[in-house]
Amino acid sequence: MAANEMIQVSNLTKKFGKLTVLDNISTAFRAGEVVSIIGPSGGGKSTFLRCLNLLEVPTSGQILFDGINICDKKTDINLHRQKMGMVFQQFNLFENMNVLRNLTAAPIKIKKTPREEAEQNAFRLLDRVGLRDKAASYPSQLSGGQKQRIAIVRALMMEPEVMLFDEPTSALDPEMIGEVLDVMKALAESGMTMIVVTHEMRFAREVSARTLFLEGGHIEEDKPSHQLFENPESPRLISFLKKVL
Amino acid sequence: MTFFTNAWQTLEKYYPFFLEGVENTLIIAFFSVFFGTLLGILMAMARLSNIKPFKWLATAYIEFFRGTPLMVQLMFIFYGLPMIGVTFPDVPFIENFQRFAAGIVAMSLNSCAYVAEVIRSGIQAVDSGQMEAARSLGFKKSQSMMMVVLPQAIRNILPALGNEFVTVIKESSIVSVIGIADLMYRTNGVKAKNYKTLECLFIAAMIYFVMTFVSSRLIALMERRLRRGRK
Ligand SMILES: Nc1ncnc2c1ncn2[C@@H]1O[C@H](COP(=O)(O)OP(=O)(O)OP(=O)(O)O)[C@@H](O)[C@H]1O
Ligand SMILES: [Mg+2]
């Protein structure tokens, strides 16, 4: 195992009852890498991502994060989740809190960051996504694109080592997709490690250096993005790309 | 018009009886809602817990108490329990304590099952993504519950809980069968004295209606306050 591998997945299997959703998957993610995961609906992309921070418990296999097996019952999963930010398709901003509290709740309660410092950080990040003036708004008062940018900032507030995105633009109106992708692009350029499940082929191709094609619970292809898109090998990937491009 | 005149005269003559009935009805309803809510919260927690035996017991309890008549439960507690040697103590200076205790216990145990369901469905109506987002940031399950899920569930729970309070006021009329001098019991008493059955029932209905109407208005007011406070 190379020293700079941040996440090492070995023989990961996930079953829901009799249905095998992930079938013996092995792969690794290095620090600083931006990886896209593409594939047909129901192929297990979300399940794979959710296994990485144990929102789903793997049926078998091993996930090493910074060398620690997070599937081990003895590891403190709450501690590990702090190091993995997650962004959901449905945003999932806390409806009962305004934007500022959405951002500061976790750092203050979990990391014991002083409120003042947490709020300073929040405003600094809000500036970066152009939403400083929304600090006092409630989620129900924001557009989808604004919600998702806030959700990204909320995850960043915990200063994670890696960011997981599960179709962050799929619930957005077309005119709002760009503003979210821009934020993600800037994040990628800043050196953040990112694993992105996406239907945005342009993002996969242009922003992520590597793309995985996940289908039927298997990684069918795993390559530098330009190769995967220019010279797809497996017939399934070829037919998938024909449909989406 | 003689009907209303008769009703008015009945009320004028016997109003202390009706008043005492109202007082006892409110006492029963208040304590039943109080204990019913406390127990209901615990029961809902057990019902939603990951510990299987708790979950099963709570589910069985809730199903049983919602699936059998309150009348049977009341009779069982007041007449049945003493037969197997379980009695409520007699407390000096409080008249009829045994009856009141049995009435309040039966109503509370019954109401608790409904309150537990109200709380459970209120919590489960909150989008599961809220809990997941909190967990993904590193919050413990209990923290996520307290900070994110419950504050949102309260909005679903309060109106239904208000309904439950109103229901308890109405249902409490059943305790008259074990000799508690609530409004219904007093109504029957007056009826037996002046034989003005229809008038007496009319008075009782009006009083019950005023009680439930005032409570539901008060609850609606509280709800609006709460909502305004949040947004
Ligand atoms: N909690 C669950 N219980 C049972 N089955 C589930 C559960 N979650 C997912 N599945 C099933 O697992 C399979 C993979 O689902 P998953 O959400 O991982 O697919 P996906 O690749 O993310 O698809 P999409 O592009 O539609 O989001 C699907 O058949 C789905 O029905
Ligand atoms: Mg998915």
Short mmCIF file of C-alpha atoms and ligand atoms in Angstrom, two decimals:
data_model
loop_
_atom_site.label_atom_id
_atom_site.label_comp_id
_atom_site.label_asym_id
_atom_site.label_seq_id
_atom_site.Cartn_x
_atom_site.Cartn_y
_atom_site.Cartn_z
CA MET A 1 0.00 0.00 0.00
CA ALA A 2 1.44 3.32 -1.02
CA ALA A 3 1.97 5.73 1.84
CA ASN A 4 -0.20 8.48 0.41
CA GLU A 5 -3.34 6.38 0.10
CA MET A 6 -5.94 8.00 2.28
CA ILE A 7 -8.78 5.54 1.76
CA GLN A 8 -8.17 1.89 1.03
CA VAL A 9 -11.22 -0.23 0.20
CA SER A 10 -10.75 -4.01 0.18
CA ASN A 11 -13.33 -6.60 -0.81
CA LEU A 12 -16.21 -4.37 0.12
CA THR A 13 -19.56 -6.15 -0.13
CA LYS A 14 -22.95 -4.72 0.75
CA LYS A 15 -26.20 -6.64 0.69
CA PHE A 16 -29.72 -5.45 1.43
CA GLY A 17 -31.36 -8.73 2.37
CA LYS A 18 -30.75 -10.98 -0.61
CA LEU A 19 -29.90 -8.13 -2.98
CA THR A 20 -26.15 -7.73 -3.45
CA VAL A 21 -25.59 -4.06 -4.20
CA LEU A 22 -21.79 -3.94 -3.92
CA ASP A 23 -19.94 -7.07 -4.90
CA ASN A 24 -16.43 -7.42 -3.56
CA ILE A 25 -15.12 -3.98 -4.49
CA SER A 26 -11.49 -3.01 -3.99
CA THR A 27 -10.00 0.36 -4.77
CA ALA A 28 -8.08 3.22 -3.17
CA PHE A 29 -8.14 7.00 -3.06
CA ARG A 30 -5.05 9.14 -2.57
CA ALA A 31 -4.85 12.43 -0.73
CA GLY A 32 -5.49 15.33 -3.09
CA GLU A 33 -7.19 13.17 -5.68
CA VAL A 34 -10.47 14.20 -7.33
CA VAL A 35 -12.37 11.11 -8.44
CA SER A 36 -15.73 10.89 -10.19
CA ILE A 37 -18.00 7.89 -9.94
CA ILE A 38 -20.41 7.42 -12.83
CA GLY A 39 -22.79 4.64 -13.74
CA PRO A 40 -26.42 3.73 -14.35
CA SER A 41 -29.14 4.23 -11.77
CA GLY A 42 -29.26 1.46 -9.18
CA GLY A 43 -25.66 0.50 -9.84
CA GLY A 44 -24.66 1.09 -6.22
CA LYS A 45 -22.96 4.51 -6.45
CA SER A 46 -24.76 6.03 -3.48
CA THR A 47 -24.38 2.87 -1.45
CA PHE A 48 -20.65 2.84 -2.12
CA LEU A 49 -20.27 6.45 -1.03
CA ARG A 50 -22.42 5.91 2.06
CA CYS A 51 -20.32 2.92 3.07
CA LEU A 52 -17.25 5.15 3.14
CA ASN A 53 -18.62 7.08 6.12
CA LEU A 54 -20.68 4.20 7.48
CA LEU A 55 -24.10 5.67 6.79
CA GLU A 56 -24.47 2.14 5.46
CA VAL A 57 -22.71 -0.64 7.31
CA PRO A 58 -20.78 -2.91 4.91
CA THR A 59 -21.80 -6.56 4.97
CA SER A 60 -18.17 -7.61 4.64
CA GLY A 61 -14.81 -6.22 3.62
CA GLN A 62 -12.58 -3.56 4.99
CA ILE A 63 -12.24 0.21 4.67
CA LEU A 64 -9.03 1.77 5.89
CA PHE A 65 -9.11 5.51 6.44
CA ASP A 66 -5.73 7.00 7.35
CA GLY A 67 -4.70 3.42 8.09
CA ILE A 68 -7.54 2.81 10.56
CA ASN A 69 -10.18 0.21 9.83
CA ILE A 70 -13.43 2.11 10.19
CA CYS A 71 -15.53 -1.05 9.94
CA ASP A 72 -14.01 -2.24 13.20
CA LYS A 73 -16.63 -1.94 15.97
CA LYS A 74 -14.02 -0.42 18.25
CA THR A 75 -13.27 2.65 16.10
CA ASP A 76 -15.10 5.82 17.05
CA ILE A 77 -17.13 6.40 13.92
CA ASN A 78 -18.23 9.88 14.99
CA LEU A 79 -14.59 10.93 15.05
CA HIS A 80 -14.05 9.60 11.54
CA ARG A 81 -17.13 11.21 10.14
CA GLN A 82 -15.73 14.57 11.25
CA LYS A 83 -12.90 14.03 8.79
CA MET A 84 -15.23 13.16 5.91
CA GLY A 85 -17.57 15.88 4.71
CA MET A 86 -20.66 14.70 2.88
CA VAL A 87 -22.90 16.59 0.46
CA PHE A 88 -26.29 15.10 -0.40
CA GLN A 89 -28.46 15.31 -3.48
CA GLN A 90 -31.31 16.71 -1.37
CA PHE A 91 -29.05 19.24 0.46
CA ASN A 92 -30.41 18.25 3.89
CA LEU A 93 -29.76 21.60 5.49
CA PHE A 94 -31.17 21.68 9.02
CA GLU A 95 -34.60 23.20 8.51
CA ASN A 96 -34.88 24.41 12.09
CA MET A 97 -31.71 26.52 11.97
CA ASN A 98 -30.71 29.58 9.98
CA VAL A 99 -27.71 29.43 7.68
CA LEU A 100 -25.21 30.67 10.24
CA ARG A 101 -26.30 28.08 12.80
CA ASN A 102 -26.30 25.36 10.16
CA LEU A 103 -22.64 26.18 9.61
CA THR A 104 -21.52 26.66 13.20
CA ALA A 105 -23.50 23.97 15.04
CA ALA A 106 -21.07 21.14 14.36
CA PRO A 107 -17.80 23.01 14.99
CA ILE A 108 -19.15 24.51 18.22
CA LYS A 109 -20.81 21.36 19.60
CA ILE A 110 -18.39 18.73 18.37
CA LYS A 111 -15.02 20.42 18.01
CA LYS A 112 -15.65 22.90 20.83
CA THR A 113 -14.58 25.78 18.60
CA PRO A 114 -15.38 29.09 20.34
CA ARG A 115 -18.52 30.60 18.85
CA GLU A 116 -16.77 33.77 17.69
CA GLU A 117 -14.11 31.84 15.82
CA ALA A 118 -16.67 29.50 14.27
CA GLU A 119 -18.73 32.46 13.06
CA GLN A 120 -15.65 34.13 11.59
CA ASN A 121 -14.87 30.95 9.69
CA ALA A 122 -18.47 30.72 8.55
CA PHE A 123 -18.44 34.26 7.13
CA ARG A 124 -15.08 33.69 5.46
CA LEU A 125 -16.48 30.60 3.69
CA LEU A 126 -19.79 32.30 2.91
CA ASP A 127 -17.79 35.03 1.19
CA ARG A 128 -16.08 32.41 -0.91
CA VAL A 129 -19.40 31.12 -2.22
CA GLY A 130 -20.94 34.59 -2.46
CA LEU A 131 -23.66 34.04 0.15
CA ARG A 132 -22.63 36.23 3.08
CA ASP A 133 -25.94 38.09 2.91
CA LYS A 134 -27.86 34.84 3.52
CA ALA A 135 -26.38 34.16 6.95
CA ALA A 136 -29.64 34.92 8.76
CA SER A 137 -31.92 33.18 6.24
CA TYR A 138 -33.61 29.85 6.86
CA PRO A 139 -33.16 27.01 4.34
CA SER A 140 -36.78 27.35 3.18
CA GLN A 141 -35.96 30.86 1.98
CA LEU A 142 -33.10 29.76 -0.31
CA SER A 143 -32.99 28.48 -3.87
CA GLY A 144 -31.72 24.98 -4.58
CA GLY A 145 -28.37 26.23 -5.82
CA GLN A 146 -27.93 28.40 -2.74
CA LYS A 147 -28.87 25.50 -0.45
CA GLN A 148 -26.31 23.24 -2.04
CA ARG A 149 -23.55 25.84 -1.80
CA ILE A 150 -24.41 26.27 1.88
CA ALA A 151 -24.39 22.50 2.32
CA ILE A 152 -20.88 22.36 0.87
CA VAL A 153 -19.77 25.12 3.22
CA ARG A 154 -21.36 23.32 6.17
CA ALA A 155 -19.28 20.23 5.43
CA LEU A 156 -16.13 22.36 4.96
CA MET A 157 -16.62 23.99 8.36
CA MET A 158 -15.39 20.75 9.97
CA GLU A 159 -12.16 21.01 7.95
CA PRO A 160 -12.52 17.49 6.56
CA GLU A 161 -9.72 15.58 4.88
CA VAL A 162 -12.02 14.36 2.15
CA MET A 163 -15.34 15.49 0.69
CA LEU A 164 -17.94 13.01 -0.52
CA PHE A 165 -20.56 14.29 -2.99
CA ASP A 166 -23.64 12.25 -3.87
CA GLU A 167 -25.11 13.71 -7.06
CA PRO A 168 -24.86 17.26 -5.75
CA THR A 169 -26.47 18.81 -8.82
CA SER A 170 -29.15 16.24 -9.66
CA ALA A 171 -31.95 17.95 -7.73
CA LEU A 172 -31.17 21.38 -9.20
CA ASP A 173 -32.83 23.35 -11.97
CA PRO A 174 -30.45 23.54 -14.95
CA GLU A 175 -29.69 27.23 -14.46
CA MET A 176 -28.38 26.56 -10.96
CA ILE A 177 -26.08 23.66 -11.74
CA GLY A 178 -23.29 25.96 -12.88
CA GLU A 179 -23.01 27.88 -9.60
CA VAL A 180 -22.60 24.64 -7.62
CA LEU A 181 -20.13 23.10 -10.06
CA ASP A 182 -18.07 26.31 -9.91
CA VAL A 183 -17.76 25.95 -6.15
CA MET A 184 -16.75 22.32 -6.51
CA LYS A 185 -14.22 23.20 -9.17
CA ALA A 186 -12.65 25.83 -6.95
CA LEU A 187 -12.54 23.32 -4.14
CA ALA A 188 -10.80 20.79 -6.37
CA GLU A 189 -8.25 23.41 -7.40
CA SER A 190 -7.55 24.18 -3.76
CA GLY A 191 -6.28 20.63 -3.37
CA MET A 192 -9.21 19.04 -1.52
CA THR A 193 -9.59 15.29 -1.84
CA MET A 194 -12.96 14.69 -3.45
CA ILE A 195 -15.06 11.67 -4.36
CA VAL A 196 -17.98 12.74 -6.51
CA VAL A 197 -20.92 10.64 -7.67
CA THR A 198 -22.22 12.56 -10.63
CA HIS A 199 -24.26 12.58 -13.80
CA GLU A 200 -22.37 15.65 -15.00
CA MET A 201 -20.03 14.07 -17.54
CA ARG A 202 -18.31 17.37 -18.22
CA PHE A 203 -17.37 17.69 -14.58
CA ALA A 204 -16.04 14.11 -14.53
CA ARG A 205 -14.05 14.70 -17.67
CA GLU A 206 -12.67 18.16 -17.02
CA VAL A 207 -12.33 18.46 -13.25
CA SER A 208 -11.63 14.99 -11.92
CA ALA A 209 -8.40 13.35 -12.97
CA ARG A 210 -9.82 9.87 -12.49
CA THR A 211 -13.23 8.31 -13.12
CA LEU A 212 -14.75 5.06 -11.92
CA PHE A 213 -17.56 3.39 -13.82
CA LEU A 214 -19.68 1.49 -11.32
CA GLU A 215 -22.26 -0.93 -12.67
CA GLY A 216 -24.13 -3.86 -11.12
CA GLY A 217 -22.08 -3.61 -7.92
CA HIS A 218 -18.74 -3.86 -9.76
CA ILE A 219 -16.15 -1.31 -10.77
CA GLU A 220 -16.22 -1.97 -14.49
CA GLU A 221 -13.61 0.60 -15.38
CA ASP A 222 -11.24 2.79 -13.38
CA LYS A 223 -8.97 5.12 -15.33
CA PRO A 224 -7.72 8.63 -15.83
CA SER A 225 -10.84 10.51 -16.95
CA HIS A 226 -9.67 11.52 -20.41
CA GLN A 227 -8.83 7.89 -21.21
CA LEU A 228 -12.11 6.58 -19.86
CA PHE A 229 -14.10 9.00 -21.97
CA GLU A 230 -11.97 8.80 -25.11
CA ASN A 231 -11.25 5.08 -25.12
CA PRO A 232 -13.97 3.29 -23.17
CA GLU A 233 -13.28 -0.45 -23.24
CA SER A 234 -16.12 -2.40 -21.66
CA PRO A 235 -19.24 -2.67 -23.83
CA ARG A 236 -21.38 -1.58 -20.89
CA LEU A 237 -19.47 1.65 -20.45
CA ILE A 238 -19.65 2.28 -24.19
CA SER A 239 -23.42 1.89 -24.21
CA PHE A 240 -23.76 3.95 -21.01
CA LEU A 241 -21.74 6.80 -22.49
CA LYS A 242 -23.79 6.68 -25.67
CA LYS A 243 -26.92 7.22 -23.61
CA VAL A 244 -25.68 10.10 -21.46
CA LEU A 245 -23.41 12.04 -23.81
CA MET B 1 -89.41 27.91 24.41
CA THR B 2 -90.30 26.05 27.57
CA PHE B 3 -87.31 23.79 26.93
CA PHE B 4 -84.82 26.62 27.37
CA THR B 5 -86.73 28.04 30.31
CA ASN B 6 -86.65 24.64 31.98
CA ALA B 7 -82.97 24.26 31.22
CA TRP B 8 -82.24 27.68 32.67
CA GLN B 9 -84.21 26.94 35.80
CA THR B 10 -82.41 23.62 36.22
CA LEU B 11 -79.08 25.38 35.93
CA GLU B 12 -80.11 28.09 38.39
CA LYS B 13 -81.23 25.59 40.95
CA TYR B 14 -78.55 22.95 40.61
CA TYR B 15 -75.51 24.90 39.42
CA PRO B 16 -73.36 23.93 42.43
CA PHE B 17 -73.73 20.28 41.37
CA PHE B 18 -72.71 21.05 37.81
CA LEU B 19 -69.81 23.17 39.02
CA GLU B 20 -68.49 20.42 41.25
CA GLY B 21 -68.80 18.07 38.29
CA VAL B 22 -66.79 20.43 36.10
CA GLU B 23 -64.13 20.72 38.76
CA ASN B 24 -63.73 16.96 39.06
CA THR B 25 -63.76 16.48 35.30
CA LEU B 26 -60.96 19.02 34.97
CA ILE B 27 -58.97 17.40 37.78
CA ILE B 28 -59.23 14.00 36.13
CA ALA B 29 -58.42 15.39 32.68
CA PHE B 30 -55.48 17.46 33.89
CA PHE B 31 -53.74 14.64 35.75
CA SER B 32 -54.50 12.13 33.01
CA VAL B 33 -52.97 14.36 30.35
CA PHE B 34 -50.00 15.15 32.60
CA PHE B 35 -49.13 11.54 33.41
CA GLY B 36 -50.26 10.34 29.99
CA THR B 37 -47.81 12.72 28.27
CA LEU B 38 -44.90 11.86 30.56
CA LEU B 39 -45.46 8.13 30.14
CA GLY B 40 -46.17 8.65 26.44
CA ILE B 41 -42.76 10.26 25.91
CA LEU B 42 -41.05 7.30 27.59
CA MET B 43 -43.20 4.87 25.65
CA ALA B 44 -42.36 6.57 22.33
CA MET B 45 -38.65 6.44 23.20
CA ALA B 46 -38.96 2.72 23.92
CA ARG B 47 -40.93 2.21 20.72
CA LEU B 48 -38.22 3.92 18.64
CA SER B 49 -35.28 2.42 20.51
CA ASN B 50 -32.84 0.03 18.91
CA ILE B 51 -33.08 -2.31 21.89
CA LYS B 52 -35.40 -5.03 20.63
CA PRO B 53 -37.16 -6.04 23.90
CA PHE B 54 -38.01 -2.37 24.66
CA LYS B 55 -39.36 -1.95 21.17
CA TRP B 56 -41.47 -5.08 21.34
CA LEU B 57 -42.89 -4.36 24.79
CA ALA B 58 -43.76 -0.78 23.86
CA THR B 59 -45.37 -1.87 20.60
CA ALA B 60 -47.43 -4.54 22.37
CA TYR B 61 -48.50 -2.05 25.04
CA ILE B 62 -49.53 0.58 22.52
CA GLU B 63 -51.44 -1.87 20.35
CA PHE B 64 -53.21 -3.37 23.35
CA PHE B 65 -54.32 -0.11 24.93
CA ARG B 66 -55.46 1.34 21.63
CA GLY B 67 -57.21 -1.86 20.70
CA THR B 68 -59.37 -2.34 23.80
CA PRO B 69 -62.15 -0.09 25.14
CA LEU B 70 -61.30 2.44 27.82
CA MET B 71 -64.38 1.22 29.68
CA VAL B 72 -62.92 -2.27 30.02
CA GLN B 73 -59.55 -0.88 31.11
CA LEU B 74 -61.21 1.29 33.74
CA MET B 75 -63.34 -1.56 35.08
CA PHE B 76 -60.34 -3.84 35.15
CA ILE B 77 -58.32 -1.39 37.21
CA PHE B 78 -61.09 -0.37 39.60
CA TYR B 79 -62.85 -3.72 40.14
CA GLY B 80 -60.40 -6.28 38.77
CA LEU B 81 -57.14 -5.32 40.43
CA PRO B 82 -58.48 -5.42 44.02
CA MET B 83 -59.66 -8.97 43.33
CA ILE B 84 -56.06 -10.03 42.81
CA GLY B 85 -54.98 -8.06 45.85
CA VAL B 86 -53.82 -4.83 44.22
CA THR B 87 -55.50 -1.84 45.85
CA PHE B 88 -54.90 1.89 45.85
CA PRO B 89 -54.33 3.18 49.39
CA ASP B 90 -56.90 5.30 51.12
CA VAL B 91 -55.55 8.75 51.74
CA PRO B 92 -56.96 10.71 54.68
CA PHE B 93 -58.52 14.13 53.93
CA ILE B 94 -58.90 13.35 50.24
CA GLU B 95 -62.36 12.05 49.67
CA ASN B 96 -62.74 9.15 47.31
CA PHE B 97 -59.02 8.93 46.66
CA GLN B 98 -59.27 5.31 45.59
CA ARG B 99 -61.80 6.11 42.91
CA PHE B 100 -59.89 9.11 41.63
CA ALA B 101 -56.65 7.16 41.61
CA ALA B 102 -58.20 4.34 39.61
CA GLY B 103 -59.79 6.80 37.18
CA ILE B 104 -56.59 8.78 36.64
CA VAL B 105 -54.45 5.65 36.33
CA ALA B 106 -56.78 4.12 33.74
CA MET B 107 -57.08 7.34 31.74
CA SER B 108 -53.30 7.96 31.89
CA LEU B 109 -52.37 4.44 30.82
CA ASN B 110 -54.82 4.73 27.96
CA SER B 111 -53.82 8.24 26.90
CA CYS B 112 -50.13 7.32 27.08
CA ALA B 113 -50.60 4.84 24.24
CA TYR B 114 -52.13 7.50 22.00
CA VAL B 115 -49.54 10.12 22.97
CA ALA B 116 -46.74 7.66 22.21
CA GLU B 117 -48.15 7.16 18.72
CA VAL B 118 -48.48 10.91 18.21
CA ILE B 119 -44.84 11.43 19.19
CA ARG B 120 -43.56 8.49 17.16
CA SER B 121 -45.30 9.55 13.98
CA GLY B 122 -44.21 13.17 14.56
CA ILE B 123 -40.59 12.08 14.78
CA GLN B 124 -40.81 9.73 11.82
CA ALA B 125 -42.41 12.44 9.70
CA VAL B 126 -39.13 14.39 9.85
CA ASP B 127 -37.15 13.67 6.67
CA SER B 128 -34.55 10.99 7.36
CA GLY B 129 -32.01 13.12 5.47
CA GLN B 130 -31.93 15.49 8.46
CA MET B 131 -30.66 12.75 10.77
CA GLU B 132 -28.18 11.52 8.15
CA ALA B 133 -26.78 14.98 7.56
CA ALA B 134 -26.25 15.45 11.29
CA ARG B 135 -24.60 12.04 11.63
CA SER B 136 -22.37 12.73 8.63
CA LEU B 137 -20.97 15.79 10.40
CA GLY B 138 -20.05 13.66 13.40
CA PHE B 139 -22.99 14.29 15.74
CA LYS B 140 -23.96 11.35 17.94
CA LYS B 141 -27.41 9.90 17.45
CA SER B 142 -28.72 11.49 20.63
CA GLN B 143 -27.25 14.89 19.72
CA SER B 144 -28.79 14.71 16.25
CA MET B 145 -32.12 13.87 17.82
CA MET B 146 -32.03 16.77 20.28
CA MET B 147 -30.63 19.45 17.97
CA VAL B 148 -32.18 18.63 14.63
CA VAL B 149 -34.96 16.06 14.66
CA LEU B 150 -36.97 16.87 17.80
CA PRO B 151 -37.23 20.63 17.19
CA GLN B 152 -38.79 19.80 13.82
CA ALA B 153 -40.94 16.98 15.17
CA ILE B 154 -42.48 19.27 17.81
CA ARG B 155 -44.25 21.13 15.05
CA ASN B 156 -46.01 17.92 13.99
CA ILE B 157 -46.56 16.73 17.54
CA LEU B 158 -48.12 19.75 19.25
CA PRO B 159 -51.35 20.02 17.25
CA ALA B 160 -52.01 16.30 17.64
CA LEU B 161 -51.20 16.50 21.33
CA GLY B 162 -53.75 19.30 21.65
CA ASN B 163 -56.33 17.03 20.06
CA GLU B 164 -55.46 14.36 22.57
CA PHE B 165 -56.10 16.80 25.43
CA VAL B 166 -59.53 17.59 24.06
CA THR B 167 -60.26 13.90 23.61
CA VAL B 168 -59.32 13.20 27.21
CA ILE B 169 -61.78 15.83 28.47
CA LYS B 170 -64.57 14.15 26.54
CA GLU B 171 -63.59 10.56 27.29
CA SER B 172 -63.22 11.31 30.99
CA SER B 173 -67.01 11.26 31.22
CA ILE B 174 -66.60 7.51 31.43
CA VAL B 175 -65.21 7.66 35.00
CA SER B 176 -68.74 8.41 36.21
CA VAL B 177 -69.35 4.66 36.02
CA ILE B 178 -66.98 4.02 38.93
CA GLY B 179 -68.69 6.68 41.01
CA ILE B 180 -66.45 9.68 40.51
CA ALA B 181 -68.58 12.80 40.79
CA ASP B 182 -67.53 14.29 37.46
CA LEU B 183 -69.77 16.36 35.23
CA MET B 184 -71.53 13.32 33.76
CA TYR B 185 -72.13 11.81 37.19
CA ARG B 186 -73.58 15.06 38.50
CA THR B 187 -75.73 15.43 35.41
CA ASN B 188 -77.21 12.01 36.02
CA GLY B 189 -77.80 12.98 39.65
CA VAL B 190 -79.72 16.12 38.77
CA LYS B 191 -81.68 14.23 36.15
CA ALA B 192 -82.81 11.74 38.78
CA LYS B 193 -84.00 14.59 40.98
CA ASN B 194 -86.05 16.69 38.55
CA TYR B 195 -86.78 14.21 35.75
CA LYS B 196 -85.82 16.86 33.15
CA THR B 197 -83.65 14.42 31.20
CA LEU B 198 -83.35 16.32 27.95
CA GLU B 199 -82.60 19.64 29.64
CA CYS B 200 -79.93 18.10 31.87
CA LEU B 201 -78.20 16.41 28.94
CA PHE B 202 -78.36 19.64 27.01
CA ILE B 203 -76.67 21.51 29.86
CA ALA B 204 -73.96 18.82 30.12
CA ALA B 205 -73.32 18.93 26.38
CA MET B 206 -72.99 22.73 26.45
CA ILE B 207 -70.56 22.63 29.36
CA TYR B 208 -68.43 19.92 27.73
CA PHE B 209 -68.45 21.91 24.53
CA VAL B 210 -67.30 25.09 26.26
CA MET B 211 -64.48 23.18 27.95
CA THR B 212 -63.24 21.55 24.75
CA PHE B 213 -63.72 24.68 22.67
CA VAL B 214 -61.80 26.89 25.10
CA SER B 215 -58.98 24.33 25.37
CA SER B 216 -58.62 23.91 21.65
CA ARG B 217 -58.54 27.71 21.18
CA LEU B 218 -55.88 28.02 23.88
CA ILE B 219 -53.81 25.28 22.29
CA ALA B 220 -54.10 26.88 18.86
CA LEU B 221 -52.90 30.15 20.38
CA MET B 222 -49.90 28.44 21.99
CA GLU B 223 -49.03 26.79 18.70
CA ARG B 224 -49.07 30.08 16.85
CA ARG B 225 -46.81 31.61 19.49
CA LEU B 226 -44.35 28.78 19.12
CA ARG B 227 -44.29 29.01 15.36
CA ARG B 228 -43.77 32.74 15.41
CA GLY B 229 -40.93 32.33 17.89
CA ARG B 230 -39.12 30.07 15.50
CA LYS B 231 -39.41 31.97 12.27
N1 LIG C 1 -31.80 0.99 2.37
C1 LIG C 1 -31.98 0.16 1.33
N2 LIG C 1 -32.72 -0.96 1.47
C2 LIG C 1 -32.89 -1.82 0.43
N3 LIG C 1 -32.37 -1.62 -0.80
C3 LIG C 1 -31.65 -0.53 -1.01
C4 LIG C 1 -31.40 0.43 0.04
N4 LIG C 1 -30.63 1.44 -0.46
C5 LIG C 1 -30.41 1.12 -1.75
N5 LIG C 1 -31.00 -0.05 -2.09
C6 LIG C 1 -30.94 -0.71 -3.41
O1 LIG C 1 -29.60 -0.83 -3.77
C7 LIG C 1 -29.42 -0.64 -5.18
C8 LIG C 1 -28.35 0.41 -5.40
O2 LIG C 1 -28.83 1.65 -4.92
P1 LIG C 1 -27.97 2.98 -4.98
O3 LIG C 1 -28.80 4.04 -4.38
O4 LIG C 1 -26.65 2.73 -4.38
O5 LIG C 1 -27.82 3.20 -6.54
P2 LIG C 1 -27.25 4.48 -7.32
O6 LIG C 1 -26.18 3.97 -8.22
O7 LIG C 1 -26.88 5.54 -6.35
O8 LIG C 1 -28.48 4.92 -8.19
P3 LIG C 1 -29.00 6.40 -8.56
O9 LIG C 1 -28.18 6.86 -9.74
O10 LIG C 1 -30.42 6.18 -8.95
O11 LIG C 1 -28.84 7.26 -7.35
C9 LIG C 1 -30.77 -0.27 -5.72
O12 LIG C 1 -31.32 -1.43 -6.32
C10 LIG C 1 -31.57 0.11 -4.52
O13 LIG C 1 -32.92 -0.21 -4.68
MG MG C 2 -27.72 7.45 -5.82
#
